[in-house]
């Protein structure tokens, strides 16, 4: 990505683009490719990728499914909402929490990394609320630190609500926390304005880059797995419910194969829907690939995609709109429901998810980047007990 960034724009253009990315409000949907250009966006993603991998390296954490999911999610959202300025207050808050509890930072770092879903809170407060910069920047940093401090204890409790059937548990947690923070800001007359800045210029280029990456992942997995696809069927036997770490259950080779296949499935969904590849869709595709090491596979994810697609055709929204497409991509957070209860429940879940996700964003004002995780927690919390109740009734 760093190389792609450097060949896509001049050094001056990249610096100007990074500046524009940093001062953008960053609430959903703010496509960094449209804001700062593709060169600066690649550099932003590369810097955050290197920084996060270095943190994990220094903490001596072994690469597993959670770590892969975390890292690729951060890289994906470096195209929409997370940048080299707004994530660090949340890390600081998480570190302070670990010090307060006298625990090693490595025990909470992955939760904190996912917690950067609230990074737009920092940018929006600093640059988007029409308050003086000398007030906005310190306030944004303080709110980011607060969010990072509380996200870990909150997330451990929130998983009980959806019983592990929503893979983006931090998105659900951040949705609730973000809704409270947004409500408080609104109480002081600080209104977060809706945002939709999207690009369409680099559709073909991004598809070629991603498809190449996913094919290479499959080849890598094939080699690591002893030049064989043997064992892949085992992946399909898991529901995907938290915690399902394919690196531990099936090995790295099979995990890489699954990641590559799921990446191609995600690209296919975008193409069938008639959408374009831009910042949000790249984020959605890379998040799917990351979580294909941690719960997602074709058998449990495709029913969700079908459900969202059917809802997009029959509901009032345009099936080829970026909002509907990413609702499908990120909606695979609910894949464990299809894995545990069958494809029909998966399709129904995806159908319901689209309507919910298109409405819950107004609660947190777009400061929670994992809006589908918020929606997924709500949908899972309703569907799981209902399905269980009917099963028991039988």
XYZ file of C-alpha atoms in Angstrom:
394
model
C 0.000 0.000 0.000
C 2.861 2.365 0.735
C 4.326 1.646 -2.706
C 0.921 2.082 -4.338
C 0.504 5.381 -2.519
C 3.898 6.698 -3.583
C 3.338 5.867 -7.260
C -0.219 7.228 -7.237
C 0.614 10.832 -6.286
C 3.460 13.279 -5.740
C 4.951 13.745 -2.239
C 3.325 17.190 -2.062
C -0.021 15.790 -3.163
C 0.207 13.059 -0.531
C 1.003 15.554 2.253
C -1.865 17.832 1.226
C -4.154 14.799 1.015
C -3.141 13.577 4.477
C -3.838 17.035 5.895
C -7.292 17.030 4.312
C -7.926 13.540 5.684
C -6.902 14.594 9.201
C -9.157 17.665 9.326
C -12.173 15.907 7.774
C -15.022 15.263 10.264
C -14.768 11.522 9.431
C -18.292 10.502 10.417
C -20.095 7.962 8.240
C -19.737 8.050 5.283
C -16.493 9.945 4.637
C -14.509 8.313 1.834
C -10.840 9.266 2.212
C -10.246 8.628 -1.486
C -12.641 11.495 -2.236
C -11.279 13.666 0.591
C -7.519 13.279 0.169
C -6.931 11.304 -3.002
C -5.971 7.679 -3.484
C -2.237 8.273 -2.866
C -2.759 9.821 0.573
C -5.356 7.165 1.419
C -2.937 4.328 0.672
C -0.226 6.046 2.742
C -2.665 6.577 5.632
C -3.578 2.877 5.518
C 0.067 1.811 5.283
C 1.136 3.935 8.260
C -1.676 2.618 10.455
C -0.958 -0.952 9.341
C 2.756 -0.666 10.150
C 2.056 1.071 13.466
C -0.448 -1.513 14.646
C 1.646 -4.481 13.552
C 4.613 -2.931 15.385
C 2.543 -2.560 18.581
C 1.501 -6.208 18.371
C 5.114 -7.204 17.692
C 6.421 -5.267 20.707
C 3.753 -6.844 22.903
C 4.908 -10.286 21.654
C 1.414 -11.353 20.641
C 1.201 -14.484 18.500
C -0.643 -14.094 15.202
C -4.083 -15.675 15.502
C -7.540 -15.180 14.028
C -8.421 -12.272 16.303
C -5.217 -10.438 15.481
C -5.728 -10.952 11.730
C -9.322 -9.716 11.977
C -8.264 -6.680 14.005
C -5.423 -5.674 11.703
C -7.345 -6.038 8.438
C -10.327 -4.184 9.906
C -8.069 -1.278 10.855
C -6.498 -1.293 7.381
C -9.953 -1.346 5.772
C -11.233 1.538 7.869
C -8.103 3.533 7.041
C -10.027 4.172 3.822
C -12.987 5.576 5.757
C -12.818 7.211 9.174
C -9.546 6.150 10.823
C -6.425 8.225 10.286
C -2.966 8.948 11.655
C -4.394 11.573 14.036
C -7.702 10.370 15.424
C -6.912 6.814 16.578
C -4.196 7.564 19.130
C -6.345 9.131 21.896
C -8.332 5.880 21.989
C -5.133 3.850 22.330
C -4.034 6.157 25.134
C -7.366 5.688 26.896
C -7.026 1.905 26.633
C -3.479 2.054 27.965
C -4.583 4.199 30.915
C -7.343 1.673 31.653
C -4.795 -1.165 31.714
C -2.605 0.860 34.117
C -5.625 1.674 36.293
C -6.491 -2.027 36.533
C -2.833 -3.036 36.998
C -2.957 -5.356 34.001
C -0.677 -5.799 31.011
C -1.704 -3.680 28.020
C -1.442 -6.794 25.831
C -4.553 -8.143 27.575
C -6.733 -5.321 26.243
C -4.918 -4.105 23.131
C -7.075 -5.979 20.617
C -10.272 -4.598 22.153
C -8.753 -1.114 22.073
C -7.765 -1.548 18.427
C -11.342 -2.472 17.553
C -12.378 0.445 19.772
C -10.916 2.852 17.213
C -14.339 2.512 15.631
C -15.011 5.677 17.685
C -12.090 7.566 16.076
C -14.527 9.937 14.269
C -15.556 11.207 17.713
C -12.087 12.760 17.982
C -12.120 14.332 14.507
C -15.736 15.479 14.584
C -15.267 17.177 17.967
C -11.958 18.722 16.907
C -12.919 19.955 13.450
C -16.613 19.400 12.728
C -18.691 20.960 15.510
C -17.943 24.583 14.593
C -16.229 25.277 17.912
C -12.878 27.117 18.056
C -9.996 24.781 17.138
C -8.181 25.609 20.387
C -11.225 24.186 22.208
C -12.211 21.472 19.735
C -8.881 19.663 19.464
C -8.285 19.219 23.238
C -11.944 18.292 23.729
C -11.788 15.749 20.909
C -8.631 14.193 22.341
C -10.167 13.996 25.828
C -13.340 12.348 24.505
C -11.193 9.866 22.573
C -9.232 9.006 25.711
C -12.496 8.551 27.630
C -13.875 6.272 24.909
C -10.702 4.170 24.919
C -10.795 3.935 28.711
C -14.347 2.578 28.969
C -14.642 0.465 25.798
C -12.917 -2.606 27.299
C -15.085 -3.094 30.403
C -18.226 -2.293 28.416
C -17.483 -4.764 25.616
C -17.045 -7.703 27.970
C -20.588 -7.170 29.246
C -22.218 -6.428 25.877
C -21.321 -9.816 24.410
C -23.963 -11.299 26.719
C -26.681 -9.327 24.931
C -26.244 -11.101 21.586
C -24.675 -14.274 23.037
C -21.718 -14.198 20.644
C -23.775 -14.280 17.451
C -22.651 -10.768 16.441
C -18.983 -10.927 15.446
C -18.557 -7.142 15.671
C -19.175 -7.001 19.416
C -17.133 -3.810 19.743
C -19.346 -2.204 17.086
C -22.387 -2.958 19.219
C -20.662 -1.609 22.320
C -19.442 1.505 20.504
C -22.902 2.088 19.065
C -24.413 2.285 22.537
C -21.562 4.402 23.890
C -21.574 6.651 20.831
C -25.332 7.140 21.120
C -24.962 8.357 24.701
C -22.081 10.696 23.814
C -23.952 12.070 20.788
C -27.056 12.639 22.908
C -25.004 14.595 25.462
C -23.388 16.700 22.720
C -26.817 17.426 21.241
C -27.947 18.515 24.688
C -25.310 21.256 24.537
C -26.450 22.292 21.066
C -23.512 20.563 19.336
C -25.164 18.853 16.382
C -23.325 16.212 14.340
C -24.292 16.748 10.708
C -24.864 13.732 8.434
C -22.070 13.074 5.951
C -21.844 11.239 2.637
C -18.679 11.887 0.642
C -17.997 9.075 -1.836
C -15.633 8.413 -4.729
C -16.114 6.318 -7.855
C -12.990 7.186 -9.847
C -10.829 4.176 -8.947
C -13.377 1.357 -9.145
C -11.512 -0.851 -11.639
C -8.051 -0.231 -10.135
C -9.218 -1.151 -6.634
C -10.948 -4.300 -7.873
C -7.797 -5.436 -9.678
C -5.643 -4.771 -6.591
C -8.007 -6.618 -4.245
C -8.656 -9.583 -6.557
C -4.893 -10.001 -7.010
C -4.434 -9.901 -3.239
C -7.108 -12.553 -2.666
C -5.753 -14.900 -5.338
C -2.304 -14.582 -3.744
C -3.855 -15.424 -0.353
C -5.354 -18.621 -1.795
C -2.014 -19.556 -3.378
C -0.198 -18.837 -0.103
C -2.684 -20.945 1.826
C -2.363 -23.766 -0.696
C 1.426 -23.768 -0.261
C 1.334 -23.490 3.545
C -1.212 -26.317 3.660
C 1.239 -28.677 1.957
C 0.148 -27.780 -1.581
C -3.332 -29.035 -0.860
C -6.880 -27.843 -0.210
C -7.508 -30.808 2.091
C -9.226 -29.761 5.274
C -11.129 -26.801 3.863
C -14.487 -28.533 4.362
C -13.787 -28.500 8.081
C -14.040 -24.687 8.062
C -17.596 -24.922 6.738
C -18.650 -27.089 9.683
C -18.239 -24.281 12.234
C -21.086 -21.896 13.055
C -18.641 -19.002 13.480
C -20.050 -17.965 16.833
C -17.602 -16.120 19.108
C -14.939 -17.347 19.613
C -14.101 -19.307 16.422
C -10.430 -18.922 15.552
C -9.692 -20.764 12.309
C -5.917 -20.423 12.730
C -6.190 -22.606 15.821
C -8.945 -24.931 14.586
C -7.810 -25.603 11.007
C -4.300 -24.148 10.674
C -2.889 -21.123 8.902
C -2.953 -22.588 5.389
C -6.684 -23.345 5.413
C -7.327 -19.970 7.069
C -5.532 -18.110 4.262
C -7.485 -20.094 1.671
C -10.753 -19.173 3.390
C -9.708 -15.512 3.556
C -8.943 -15.435 -0.162
C -12.168 -17.201 -1.119
C -14.254 -14.890 1.073
C -12.528 -11.872 -0.474
C -13.601 -13.060 -3.928
C -17.138 -13.692 -2.616
C -17.261 -10.116 -1.292
C -16.034 -8.648 -4.598
C -18.615 -10.754 -6.451
C -21.362 -9.380 -4.203
C -20.321 -5.803 -5.011
C -20.306 -6.574 -8.758
C -23.684 -8.369 -8.713
C -25.185 -5.452 -6.782
C -23.944 -3.045 -9.466
C -21.872 -1.070 -6.971
C -18.491 0.610 -7.257
C -15.366 0.010 -5.264
C -14.659 3.028 -3.072
C -13.479 3.697 0.491
C -16.497 2.179 2.294
C -16.684 -0.903 0.066
C -12.927 -1.507 0.418
C -13.423 -1.317 4.197
C -16.272 -3.813 3.972
C -14.356 -6.256 1.785
C -11.174 -6.161 3.901
C -13.175 -6.573 7.107
C -14.819 -9.696 5.670
C -11.398 -11.044 4.736
C -10.044 -10.326 8.217
C -12.960 -12.034 9.949
C -12.610 -15.012 7.616
C -9.841 -15.970 10.027
C -12.276 -15.539 12.888
C -15.705 -16.978 12.146
C -16.810 -16.206 8.580
C -16.907 -18.645 5.684
C -19.032 -18.990 2.527
C -21.622 -21.273 4.114
C -22.556 -18.862 6.919
C -21.905 -15.523 5.161
C -23.632 -15.966 1.786
C -27.147 -16.391 3.303
C -26.721 -13.003 5.018
C -25.628 -11.425 1.720
C -28.665 -12.939 -0.023
C -30.995 -11.601 2.662
C -29.619 -8.070 2.386
C -29.739 -8.268 -1.428
C -33.394 -9.348 -1.404
C -34.216 -6.562 1.056
C -32.407 -4.067 -1.184
C -34.518 -5.121 -4.162
C -37.857 -5.090 -2.327
C -37.355 -2.140 0.043
C -37.175 1.585 -0.712
C -33.381 1.751 -0.972
C -31.330 1.413 -4.158
C -29.598 -1.958 -4.371
C -26.525 -0.416 -6.027
C -26.077 2.345 -3.434
C -22.950 2.213 -1.297
C -25.036 2.211 1.902
C -26.945 -0.929 0.885
C -23.851 -2.710 -0.431
C -21.841 -2.148 2.747
C -24.886 -3.236 4.763
C -24.452 -6.585 3.037
C -20.678 -6.724 3.422
C -20.607 -5.661 7.069
C -23.903 -7.449 7.737
C -21.955 -10.702 7.625
C -21.200 -9.886 11.250
C -24.363 -11.990 11.727
C -22.937 -14.998 9.847
C -22.925 -17.150 13.038
C -26.731 -17.080 13.027
C -26.784 -18.744 9.598
C -24.043 -21.098 10.748
C -25.934 -22.151 13.856
C -29.561 -22.102 12.671
C -29.372 -22.707 8.925
C -29.437 -20.741 5.670
C -33.111 -19.719 5.907
C -32.588 -17.996 9.258
C -29.501 -16.394 7.719
C -31.502 -14.972 4.816
C -34.220 -13.679 7.152
C -31.573 -12.160 9.408
C -29.917 -10.363 6.487
C -33.306 -9.088 5.313
C -34.103 -7.594 8.726
C -30.564 -6.281 9.200
C -30.776 -3.905 6.238
C -33.808 -2.074 7.619
C -32.302 -1.838 11.083
C -28.868 -0.629 9.965
C -30.368 2.057 7.730
C -32.030 3.600 10.783
C -29.762 3.149 13.815
C -27.029 5.474 12.535
C -29.051 8.509 13.549
C -28.668 7.462 17.197
C -24.885 7.851 17.283
C -24.709 10.418 14.500
C -22.185 8.397 12.506
C -19.348 8.575 15.044
C -19.389 4.752 15.345
C -17.752 3.417 12.191
C -18.975 -0.124 12.937
C -22.611 0.850 12.482
C -23.412 -2.639 11.207
C -21.945 -4.092 14.398
C -24.377 -1.922 16.362
C -27.268 -3.081 14.191
C -26.031 -6.672 14.290
C -26.094 -6.697 18.075
C -29.692 -5.476 18.088
C -30.824 -7.984 15.432
C -29.048 -10.930 17.083
C -30.437 -10.001 20.505
C -33.956 -10.273 19.046
C -33.597 -13.240 16.705
C -31.604 -15.671 18.893
C -34.144 -15.944 21.749
C -37.042 -16.111 19.279
C -35.484 -18.920 17.266
C -34.552 -20.768 20.459
C -38.080 -20.344 21.775
C -39.616 -21.872 18.651
C -37.086 -24.719 18.717
C -38.001 -25.501 22.315
C -41.693 -25.288 21.389
C -41.160 -27.998 18.801
